[in-house]
Amino acid sequence: MNVIQCHDVTKSYGQNRALDHLSFEIGENKITGLIGRNGAGKTTLLKMIAGYIKPTQGELQVFTRKPFNNLDVSAKTIFIDDNMTFPDSFRLTDILSEVAPFYAAWNSSLADALFNYFSFDPNQAHSNMSKGSKSTFNSIIGIATRCPLTIFDEPTTGMDSAVRKDFYKALLKDYLEHPRTILLSSHLLSELEEILEDILLIDNGSKCLHLPIMELRELAVGIRGNEQALLTFVEGKELIYKEEFAKGSLYVVIKKESIEQEFKHVRQNGLEVLPISPDDLCVYLTGKTGGGIDDVFKRS
Amino acid sequence: MILNTDSMKPIYVQIAEWLEVEILNSNMKEDERIYSQYQLADMFTVNPATAAKGLNLLADENIVYKKRGLGMFVSPNAKQFILTKRRKQILEQMIKELVIEANRLDVSESELIMMIHNFKQDYKEE
């Protein structure tokens, strides 16, 4: 069953298209990472799925219903980001007890255990917390609600590295016991890729890739070596990325399938094959220009 | 459990190899139940689909076998099979690297064989 069905969805803000004819489906109980550069449309998409905003065009269904203003979808969905606001007079414990009645699967013992583990002060006000503490507290709500559709928009903003690891671990552990559909957005793919099953990469409001993360890892390789030899080797093939890293030496990123035939000969030509991290690959795939920041500093 | 995320080896391969070592060290014996994909996901902090792919790798090589509804179990000849396979694969790969590097450094075949021979001698005397 597909929890999310997005068909040809466009969202415009005036002249600006935040989402541009986007289509994809997300199956039940998968953990999907929504990856994209700044301004790619990640937050717009997530807010639309959570029912906060309406698509301008196209058909979006969550649990087979249009999510906007839909109570049924709202009850099954939680959207966590760092803009969550709670009444100023509420202490942290008040928030936890007030969230409970809204979500059928809320688990207060899990919430309390995480709350104590991260050493929160029950009497503190939400508005006085640091950025990282706020993100951590909001994440506890995200995990403990156990919503059939759990959405985190940049959940680790401001968290220190130890807390980040704990958060992803806690999320995965609870998911293993209580499977649910989880959507996580981030521009730091490297920190969450291990817990993902699928990845949805968007660029300028359009879908760039949607595939199992294991396939993404196998998608491309980097090849480095003498410029002439390398150019001959990749002649006529589509390059994902190309960079001159020393005089006469070149580094290219290329789809594995396009060089499958010749792959054996790479090393005989004195070329080096390098693994490419999914994180780097996503950056190259959504690059605005063929080169990189180095080109900005290059003297003509 | 720490995974080597910089390695060229995919995580599911690393999980399969870790399980193989567990079998080689007799931490898991013949016809014993092997970890489930959910246990492995928890241990390695990876998605259960990744862990399942690691297990399937072992199943494809008949190192483990499936019992419907019960999970996966270590095959009777698993240990011997892993030993033979690793000797072949790991040694062959190392030799490939060695030959490529020797060519790059202009070391002739006879020199290379001599070096291996000398090292073996030294190693024995130690």
mmCIF file of N, CA, C and O in Angstrom, chain A residues 2 14 35 44 50 81 92 111 116 142 168-169 188 220 234 242 298:
data_model
loop_
_atom_site.group_PDB
_atom_site.id
_atom_site.type_symbol
_atom_site.label_atom_id
_atom_site.label_comp_id
_atom_site.label_asym_id
_atom_site.label_seq_id
_atom_site.Cartn_x
_atom_site.Cartn_y
_atom_site.Cartn_z
ATOM 1 N N ASN A 2 0.450 2.247 -0.775
ATOM 2 C CA ASN A 2 1.171 3.506 -0.765
ATOM 3 C C ASN A 2 0.541 4.462 0.240
ATOM 4 O O ASN A 2 -0.658 4.700 0.226
ATOM 5 N N GLY A 14 3.516 33.017 -5.998
ATOM 6 C CA GLY A 14 3.661 34.083 -6.986
ATOM 7 C C GLY A 14 4.289 33.528 -8.251
ATOM 8 O O GLY A 14 3.828 32.531 -8.788
ATOM 9 N N ILE A 35 16.063 14.453 0.286
ATOM 10 C CA ILE A 35 17.339 15.153 0.215
ATOM 11 C C ILE A 35 17.271 16.214 -0.879
ATOM 12 O O ILE A 35 16.661 16.000 -1.924
ATOM 13 N N THR A 44 8.468 22.712 1.695
ATOM 14 C CA THR A 44 7.168 22.902 1.039
ATOM 15 C C THR A 44 6.483 21.556 0.830
ATOM 16 O O THR A 44 5.302 21.389 1.140
ATOM 17 N N ALA A 50 1.863 16.970 5.132
ATOM 18 C CA ALA A 50 1.294 17.030 6.480
ATOM 19 C C ALA A 50 -0.048 17.769 6.498
ATOM 20 O O ALA A 50 -0.706 17.820 7.535
ATOM 21 N N ASP A 81 9.296 20.026 13.099
ATOM 22 C CA ASP A 81 10.367 20.892 12.593
ATOM 23 C C ASP A 81 10.779 21.848 13.713
ATOM 24 O O ASP A 81 10.249 21.764 14.819
ATOM 25 N N LEU A 92 7.745 22.036 29.997
ATOM 26 C CA LEU A 92 7.980 20.897 29.096
ATOM 27 C C LEU A 92 7.102 19.705 29.444
ATOM 28 O O LEU A 92 6.554 19.043 28.564
ATOM 29 N N ALA A 111 8.333 8.419 25.952
ATOM 30 C CA ALA A 111 8.592 9.862 25.993
ATOM 31 C C ALA A 111 9.339 10.233 27.270
ATOM 32 O O ALA A 111 10.334 10.967 27.234
ATOM 33 N N ASN A 116 14.181 11.891 30.165
ATOM 34 C CA ASN A 116 15.173 11.763 31.241
ATOM 35 C C ASN A 116 16.565 11.503 30.702
ATOM 36 O O ASN A 116 17.545 12.030 31.204
ATOM 37 N N GLY A 142 8.183 13.561 18.252
ATOM 38 C CA GLY A 142 8.078 12.870 16.967
ATOM 39 C C GLY A 142 8.175 11.366 17.095
ATOM 40 O O GLY A 142 7.459 10.619 16.418
ATOM 41 N N TYR A 168 19.054 9.306 15.848
ATOM 42 C CA TYR A 168 18.833 8.362 14.751
ATOM 43 C C TYR A 168 18.732 6.931 15.277
ATOM 44 O O TYR A 168 17.942 6.135 14.788
ATOM 45 N N LYS A 169 19.525 6.636 16.300
ATOM 46 C CA LYS A 169 19.484 5.303 16.886
ATOM 47 C C LYS A 169 18.136 5.049 17.558
ATOM 48 O O LYS A 169 17.534 3.984 17.375
ATOM 49 N N LEU A 188 22.230 16.824 4.996
ATOM 50 C CA LEU A 188 23.388 16.032 5.374
ATOM 51 C C LEU A 188 23.052 14.558 5.237
ATOM 52 O O LEU A 188 22.706 13.899 6.203
ATOM 53 N N ALA A 220 27.128 5.132 -9.239
ATOM 54 C CA ALA A 220 28.218 5.820 -9.930
ATOM 55 C C ALA A 220 29.566 5.564 -9.264
ATOM 56 O O ALA A 220 29.631 5.138 -8.116
ATOM 57 N N VAL A 234 36.365 7.899 -21.378
ATOM 58 C CA VAL A 234 34.959 8.247 -21.158
ATOM 59 C C VAL A 234 34.329 8.934 -22.369
ATOM 60 O O VAL A 234 33.225 9.456 -22.277
ATOM 61 N N LYS A 242 32.822 16.640 -13.339
ATOM 62 C CA LYS A 242 34.163 16.666 -13.924
ATOM 63 C C LYS A 242 34.964 17.756 -13.240
ATOM 64 O O LYS A 242 34.474 18.863 -13.045
ATOM 65 N N LYS A 298 39.096 30.192 -9.731
ATOM 66 C CA LYS A 298 40.053 29.946 -10.811
ATOM 67 C C LYS A 298 40.375 31.233 -11.538
ATOM 68 O O LYS A 298 39.483 31.987 -11.921
#
